[in-house]
GROMACS .gro file of C-alpha atoms in nm:
model
  318
    1UNK     CA    1   0.243   0.099  -0.133
    2UNK     CA    2  -0.043   0.324   0.030
    3UNK     CA    3  -0.227   0.502  -0.256
    4UNK     CA    4  -0.471   0.695  -0.040
    5UNK     CA    5  -0.291   1.025  -0.052
    6UNK     CA    6  -0.220   0.993  -0.422
    7UNK     CA    7  -0.582   1.033  -0.524
    8UNK     CA    8  -0.601   1.364  -0.343
    9UNK     CA    9  -0.426   1.558  -0.620
   10UNK     CA   10  -0.660   1.651  -0.905
   11UNK     CA   11  -0.521   1.682  -1.254
   12UNK     CA   12  -0.681   1.899  -1.523
   13UNK     CA   13  -0.533   1.706  -1.817
   14UNK     CA   14  -0.406   1.349  -1.810
   15UNK     CA   15  -0.282   1.133  -2.095
   16UNK     CA   16  -0.225   0.762  -2.142
   17UNK     CA   17   0.110   0.639  -2.004
   18UNK     CA   18   0.399   0.663  -2.249
   19UNK     CA   19   0.717   0.452  -2.246
   20UNK     CA   20   0.877   0.667  -1.978
   21UNK     CA   21   0.574   0.643  -1.747
   22UNK     CA   22   0.548   0.267  -1.797
   23UNK     CA   23   0.915   0.216  -1.715
   24UNK     CA   24   0.881   0.436  -1.407
   25UNK     CA   25   0.573   0.243  -1.290
   26UNK     CA   26   0.757  -0.088  -1.324
   27UNK     CA   27   1.041   0.056  -1.113
   28UNK     CA   28   0.796   0.181  -0.849
   29UNK     CA   29   0.627  -0.160  -0.832
   30UNK     CA   30   0.967  -0.322  -0.778
   31UNK     CA   31   1.043  -0.074  -0.497
   32UNK     CA   32   0.708  -0.146  -0.330
   33UNK     CA   33   0.747  -0.521  -0.378
   34UNK     CA   34   1.083  -0.516  -0.199
   35UNK     CA   35   0.929  -0.338   0.101
   36UNK     CA   36   0.791  -0.658   0.259
   37UNK     CA   37   1.134  -0.821   0.239
   38UNK     CA   38   1.297  -0.514   0.396
   39UNK     CA   39   1.048  -0.516   0.684
   40UNK     CA   40   1.082  -0.888   0.753
   41UNK     CA   41   1.462  -0.878   0.744
   42UNK     CA   42   1.462  -0.606   1.012
   43UNK     CA   43   1.202  -0.745   1.252
   44UNK     CA   44   1.473  -0.931   1.447
   45UNK     CA   45   1.670  -0.611   1.514
   46UNK     CA   46   1.387  -0.361   1.566
   47UNK     CA   47   1.045  -0.445   1.705
   48UNK     CA   48   0.775  -0.427   1.436
   49UNK     CA   49   0.590  -0.130   1.587
   50UNK     CA   50   0.912   0.060   1.658
   51UNK     CA   51   1.033  -0.004   1.304
   52UNK     CA   52   0.703   0.117   1.157
   53UNK     CA   53   0.694   0.424   1.384
   54UNK     CA   54   1.049   0.529   1.297
   55UNK     CA   55   0.969   0.482   0.929
   56UNK     CA   56   0.670   0.716   0.952
   57UNK     CA   57   0.864   0.972   1.161
   58UNK     CA   58   1.155   0.996   0.917
   59UNK     CA   59   0.924   1.014   0.616
   60UNK     CA   60   0.707   1.281   0.784
   61UNK     CA   61   1.014   1.500   0.840
   62UNK     CA   62   1.114   1.458   0.476
   63UNK     CA   63   0.763   1.546   0.353
   64UNK     CA   64   0.764   1.851   0.583
   65UNK     CA   65   1.094   1.968   0.433
   66UNK     CA   66   0.968   1.903   0.079
   67UNK     CA   67   0.649   2.101   0.143
   68UNK     CA   68   0.846   2.394   0.287
   69UNK     CA   69   1.077   2.388  -0.013
   70UNK     CA   70   0.783   2.400  -0.254
   71UNK     CA   71   0.580   2.647  -0.047
   72UNK     CA   72   0.296   2.398   0.010
   73UNK     CA   73   0.096   2.492   0.323
   74UNK     CA   74   0.053   2.207   0.570
   75UNK     CA   75  -0.103   2.379   0.871
   76UNK     CA   76  -0.362   2.610   0.715
   77UNK     CA   77  -0.715   2.550   0.842
   78UNK     CA   78  -0.915   2.402   0.555
   79UNK     CA   79  -1.157   2.162   0.721
   80UNK     CA   80  -0.938   1.856   0.669
   81UNK     CA   81  -0.824   1.797   1.027
   82UNK     CA   82  -1.091   1.541   1.122
   83UNK     CA   83  -1.067   1.336   0.802
   84UNK     CA   84  -0.688   1.370   0.813
   85UNK     CA   85  -0.670   1.219   1.161
   86UNK     CA   86  -0.908   0.940   1.055
   87UNK     CA   87  -0.692   0.864   0.750
   88UNK     CA   88  -0.383   0.865   0.971
   89UNK     CA   89  -0.535   0.618   1.217
   90UNK     CA   90  -0.631   0.384   0.931
   91UNK     CA   91  -0.283   0.423   0.783
   92UNK     CA   92  -0.135   0.328   1.121
   93UNK     CA   93  -0.368   0.028   1.137
   94UNK     CA   94  -0.252  -0.087   0.796
   95UNK     CA   95   0.111  -0.088   0.902
   96UNK     CA   96   0.037  -0.251   1.235
   97UNK     CA   97  -0.110  -0.536   1.032
   98UNK     CA   98   0.182  -0.547   0.788
   99UNK     CA   99   0.466  -0.529   1.039
  100UNK     CA  100   0.303  -0.762   1.292
  101UNK     CA  101   0.189  -1.000   1.019
  102UNK     CA  102   0.541  -1.033   0.882
  103UNK     CA  103   0.651  -1.181   1.215
  104UNK     CA  104   0.405  -1.465   1.152
  105UNK     CA  105   0.400  -1.526   0.776
  106UNK     CA  106   0.634  -1.499   0.479
  107UNK     CA  107   0.705  -1.183   0.280
  108UNK     CA  108   0.580  -1.359  -0.034
  109UNK     CA  109   0.241  -1.439   0.117
  110UNK     CA  110   0.211  -1.093   0.274
  111UNK     CA  111   0.271  -0.931  -0.067
  112UNK     CA  112  -0.020  -1.121  -0.221
  113UNK     CA  113  -0.264  -1.074   0.068
  114UNK     CA  114  -0.187  -0.703   0.114
  115UNK     CA  115  -0.241  -0.625  -0.253
  116UNK     CA  116  -0.599  -0.737  -0.241
  117UNK     CA  117  -0.649  -0.370  -0.144
  118UNK     CA  118  -0.765  -0.255  -0.492
  119UNK     CA  119  -1.057  -0.499  -0.470
  120UNK     CA  120  -1.163  -0.373  -0.127
  121UNK     CA  121  -1.116  -0.015  -0.250
  122UNK     CA  122  -1.355  -0.075  -0.540
  123UNK     CA  123  -1.616  -0.209  -0.298
  124UNK     CA  124  -1.572   0.086  -0.062
  125UNK     CA  125  -1.590   0.348  -0.334
  126UNK     CA  126  -1.897   0.176  -0.477
  127UNK     CA  127  -2.070   0.213  -0.139
  128UNK     CA  128  -1.957   0.560  -0.029
  129UNK     CA  129  -1.849   0.773  -0.327
  130UNK     CA  130  -2.090   0.899  -0.592
  131UNK     CA  131  -1.982   0.823  -0.946
  132UNK     CA  132  -1.770   0.524  -0.843
  133UNK     CA  133  -2.025   0.248  -0.908
  134UNK     CA  134  -1.870  -0.086  -0.991
  135UNK     CA  135  -1.913  -0.233  -1.336
  136UNK     CA  136  -1.985  -0.598  -1.407
  137UNK     CA  137  -1.620  -0.663  -1.496
  138UNK     CA  138  -1.510  -0.523  -1.160
  139UNK     CA  139  -1.754  -0.748  -0.976
  140UNK     CA  140  -1.599  -1.045  -1.158
  141UNK     CA  141  -1.256  -0.921  -1.051
  142UNK     CA  142  -1.358  -0.897  -0.685
  143UNK     CA  143  -1.510  -1.246  -0.698
  144UNK     CA  144  -1.191  -1.390  -0.853
  145UNK     CA  145  -0.975  -1.222  -0.590
  146UNK     CA  146  -1.189  -1.356  -0.305
  147UNK     CA  147  -1.172  -1.709  -0.448
  148UNK     CA  148  -0.795  -1.665  -0.459
  149UNK     CA  149  -0.789  -1.550  -0.095
  150UNK     CA  150  -0.992  -1.852   0.014
  151UNK     CA  151  -0.759  -2.088  -0.175
  152UNK     CA  152  -0.452  -1.918  -0.028
  153UNK     CA  153  -0.592  -1.955   0.324
  154UNK     CA  154  -0.659  -2.324   0.259
  155UNK     CA  155  -0.298  -2.358   0.145
  156UNK     CA  156  -0.186  -2.176   0.459
  157UNK     CA  157  -0.368  -2.420   0.687
  158UNK     CA  158  -0.211  -2.712   0.502
  159UNK     CA  159   0.136  -2.555   0.503
  160UNK     CA  160   0.135  -2.474   0.875
  161UNK     CA  161  -0.019  -2.803   0.984
  162UNK     CA  162   0.315  -2.986   0.974
  163UNK     CA  163   0.442  -3.136   1.301
  164UNK     CA  164   0.601  -2.876   1.531
  165UNK     CA  165   0.429  -2.581   1.365
  166UNK     CA  166   0.116  -2.384   1.447
  167UNK     CA  167  -0.148  -2.355   1.177
  168UNK     CA  168  -0.328  -2.082   1.371
  169UNK     CA  169  -0.016  -1.866   1.407
  170UNK     CA  170   0.074  -1.881   1.038
  171UNK     CA  171  -0.277  -1.820   0.913
  172UNK     CA  172  -0.311  -1.529   1.158
  173UNK     CA  173  -0.021  -1.364   0.973
  174UNK     CA  174  -0.202  -1.420   0.644
  175UNK     CA  175  -0.522  -1.275   0.791
  176UNK     CA  176  -0.332  -0.966   0.905
  177UNK     CA  177  -0.219  -0.921   0.544
  178UNK     CA  178  -0.580  -0.918   0.425
  179UNK     CA  179  -0.679  -0.684   0.710
  180UNK     CA  180  -0.393  -0.455   0.608
  181UNK     CA  181  -0.540  -0.446   0.257
  182UNK     CA  182  -0.881  -0.357   0.405
  183UNK     CA  183  -0.723  -0.074   0.609
  184UNK     CA  184  -0.544   0.054   0.299
  185UNK     CA  185  -0.871   0.052   0.106
  186UNK     CA  186  -1.054   0.228   0.391
  187UNK     CA  187  -0.791   0.503   0.389
  188UNK     CA  188  -0.847   0.555   0.019
  189UNK     CA  189  -1.222   0.579   0.068
  190UNK     CA  190  -1.180   0.837   0.348
  191UNK     CA  191  -0.962   1.050   0.121
  192UNK     CA  192  -1.198   1.026  -0.174
  193UNK     CA  193  -1.519   1.082   0.024
  194UNK     CA  194  -1.411   1.377   0.243
  195UNK     CA  195  -1.252   1.721   0.218
  196UNK     CA  196  -0.912   1.552   0.181
  197UNK     CA  197  -0.996   1.501  -0.186
  198UNK     CA  198  -0.954   1.877  -0.236
  199UNK     CA  199  -0.626   1.931  -0.052
  200UNK     CA  200  -0.267   1.877  -0.165
  201UNK     CA  201  -0.113   1.532  -0.185
  202UNK     CA  202   0.169   1.645   0.045
  203UNK     CA  203  -0.074   1.749   0.317
  204UNK     CA  204  -0.277   1.429   0.289
  205UNK     CA  205   0.038   1.218   0.311
  206UNK     CA  206   0.168   1.433   0.598
  207UNK     CA  207  -0.149   1.364   0.799
  208UNK     CA  208  -0.104   0.991   0.752
  209UNK     CA  209   0.264   0.990   0.841
  210UNK     CA  210   0.238   1.212   1.150
  211UNK     CA  211  -0.066   1.040   1.301
  212UNK     CA  212   0.075   0.695   1.230
  213UNK     CA  213   0.411   0.792   1.381
  214UNK     CA  214   0.240   0.894   1.706
  215UNK     CA  215   0.021   0.582   1.719
  216UNK     CA  216   0.296   0.336   1.626
  217UNK     CA  217   0.564   0.480   1.854
  218UNK     CA  218   0.318   0.492   2.146
  219UNK     CA  219   0.234   0.126   2.082
  220UNK     CA  220   0.605   0.039   2.056
  221UNK     CA  221   0.673   0.194   2.399
  222UNK     CA  222   0.371   0.018   2.549
  223UNK     CA  223   0.512  -0.314   2.424
  224UNK     CA  224   0.862  -0.234   2.552
  225UNK     CA  225   1.018  -0.261   2.208
  226UNK     CA  226   1.275   0.023   2.253
  227UNK     CA  227   1.440  -0.189   2.527
  228UNK     CA  228   1.492  -0.480   2.288
  229UNK     CA  229   1.675  -0.302   2.005
  230UNK     CA  230   1.971  -0.470   1.836
  231UNK     CA  231   2.105  -0.220   1.584
  232UNK     CA  232   2.272  -0.377   1.282
  233UNK     CA  233   2.392  -0.241   0.950
  234UNK     CA  234   2.115  -0.434   0.772
  235UNK     CA  235   1.851  -0.284   1.003
  236UNK     CA  236   1.971   0.071   0.935
  237UNK     CA  237   1.984   0.018   0.559
  238UNK     CA  238   1.638  -0.141   0.564
  239UNK     CA  239   1.489   0.140   0.773
  240UNK     CA  240   1.645   0.400   0.543
  241UNK     CA  241   1.506   0.220   0.240
  242UNK     CA  242   1.155   0.207   0.385
  243UNK     CA  243   1.150   0.570   0.497
  244UNK     CA  244   1.339   0.744   0.217
  245UNK     CA  245   1.299   0.527  -0.093
  246UNK     CA  246   0.946   0.399  -0.027
  247UNK     CA  247   0.752   0.640   0.196
  248UNK     CA  248   0.910   0.957   0.056
  249UNK     CA  249   1.063   0.930  -0.291
  250UNK     CA  250   0.839   0.661  -0.440
  251UNK     CA  251   0.517   0.817  -0.307
  252UNK     CA  252   0.607   1.161  -0.440
  253UNK     CA  253   0.700   1.008  -0.775
  254UNK     CA  254   0.360   0.835  -0.778
  255UNK     CA  255   0.191   1.170  -0.709
  256UNK     CA  256   0.386   1.330  -0.992
  257UNK     CA  257   0.275   1.058  -1.233
  258UNK     CA  258  -0.088   1.108  -1.130
  259UNK     CA  259  -0.073   1.477  -1.223
  260UNK     CA  260   0.026   1.389  -1.581
  261UNK     CA  261  -0.117   1.046  -1.666
  262UNK     CA  262  -0.453   0.872  -1.636
  263UNK     CA  263  -0.493   0.715  -1.293
  264UNK     CA  264  -0.695   0.420  -1.426
  265UNK     CA  265  -0.418   0.327  -1.671
  266UNK     CA  266  -0.148   0.360  -1.405
  267UNK     CA  267  -0.338   0.158  -1.144
  268UNK     CA  268  -0.344  -0.153  -1.362
  269UNK     CA  269   0.028  -0.187  -1.294
  270UNK     CA  270  -0.051  -0.260  -0.927
  271UNK     CA  271  -0.060  -0.632  -1.011
  272UNK     CA  272   0.318  -0.619  -1.067
  273UNK     CA  273   0.390  -0.532  -0.703
  274UNK     CA  274   0.287  -0.866  -0.549
  275UNK     CA  275   0.473  -1.042  -0.831
  276UNK     CA  276   0.789  -0.854  -0.734
  277UNK     CA  277   0.714  -0.922  -0.366
  278UNK     CA  278   0.693  -1.296  -0.424
  279UNK     CA  279   1.006  -1.296  -0.640
  280UNK     CA  280   1.211  -1.100  -0.387
  281UNK     CA  281   1.088  -1.323  -0.104
  282UNK     CA  282   1.205  -1.632  -0.291
  283UNK     CA  283   1.539  -1.491  -0.410
  284UNK     CA  284   1.646  -1.291  -0.104
  285UNK     CA  285   1.484  -1.481   0.183
  286UNK     CA  286   1.477  -1.830   0.037
  287UNK     CA  287   1.099  -1.859   0.079
  288UNK     CA  288   0.905  -2.134  -0.096
  289UNK     CA  289   0.544  -2.178  -0.195
  290UNK     CA  290   0.317  -2.454  -0.317
  291UNK     CA  291   0.143  -2.501  -0.651
  292UNK     CA  292  -0.186  -2.423  -0.478
  293UNK     CA  293  -0.051  -2.089  -0.358
  294UNK     CA  294   0.068  -2.006  -0.710
  295UNK     CA  295  -0.285  -2.070  -0.837
  296UNK     CA  296  -0.432  -1.861  -0.554
  297UNK     CA  297  -0.194  -1.574  -0.630
  298UNK     CA  298  -0.286  -1.595  -0.998
  299UNK     CA  299  -0.657  -1.560  -0.915
  300UNK     CA  300  -0.587  -1.260  -0.690
  301UNK     CA  301  -0.375  -1.092  -0.957
  302UNK     CA  302  -0.639  -1.157  -1.225
  303UNK     CA  303  -0.896  -0.999  -0.995
  304UNK     CA  304  -0.676  -0.690  -0.947
  305UNK     CA  305  -0.637  -0.651  -1.324
  306UNK     CA  306  -1.014  -0.675  -1.381
  307UNK     CA  307  -1.092  -0.431  -1.099
  308UNK     CA  308  -0.850  -0.178  -1.249
  309UNK     CA  309  -0.960  -0.231  -1.610
  310UNK     CA  310  -1.056   0.105  -1.766
  311UNK     CA  311  -1.419   0.152  -1.859
  312UNK     CA  312  -1.509   0.131  -2.226
  313UNK     CA  313  -1.593   0.466  -2.370
  314UNK     CA  314  -1.869   0.504  -2.620
  315UNK     CA  315  -1.751   0.607  -2.962
  316UNK     CA  316  -1.831   0.964  -3.053
  317UNK     CA  317  -1.913   1.095  -3.397
  318UNK     CA  318  -1.647   1.305  -3.563
   0.00000   0.00000   0.00000
């Protein structure tokens, strides 16, 4: 999932996640983990850029309707246009990397590489946002994740070096997954460091969806993808899942959770998403992975947990 817009909604009082919030977070992680499988299963019927553009268009229309229903202004001048366009371009870049990368690598590998985003986010916030300095534990987490990335790339070269395959092509897909994580992190930093941090979550998400829809559909037409469409029932179900379940319902549910519970405690669940992504890739697409990749994924997940670990609070006298 893209968490950039989520951070835009401030909450006056937040509490630690209860059983309901934990169960809901596990469900959301499963929904986000299935997204890579849905994308990959549809790439043969819809071109990757066309698929991504239609996803953003449908979700943008749904967010527009939701905002109108709730009376949330989307077009009022509030100084967010420039940062909003920038966030939208980065959001589009993220999904260019994801959708294109899934034509070159497996959904399981993409899930792990993409969810290095929390580590890149911590680095970006450390550099550009006051009060977001990284702690020693977070530095350890970033280092672990980067070791995991290096090991996973080494595994990718070995896996794709078999006769009749292209090591460069497969590893390029892996690299696009990491670049997608960087784009995701950059979007988060733009939201946190600009006027977008003071606007509604719906408006921030709307910027990202509208701008990305324009960029992705323009790219799809430039590549001639609309002329190579093969509509199937699976493609329609997958597109509906991505647009409605992921980009609309799950994101709004995430925003709702952030208004009531502590973001730092919720974010630690992000490590579950690549686990679900790998599991769905294996079960639904028949993907396989090596022992070395399992170790690499474990290092990345450990890094994510450390990066999201809540800071220790000093005890106060009663």
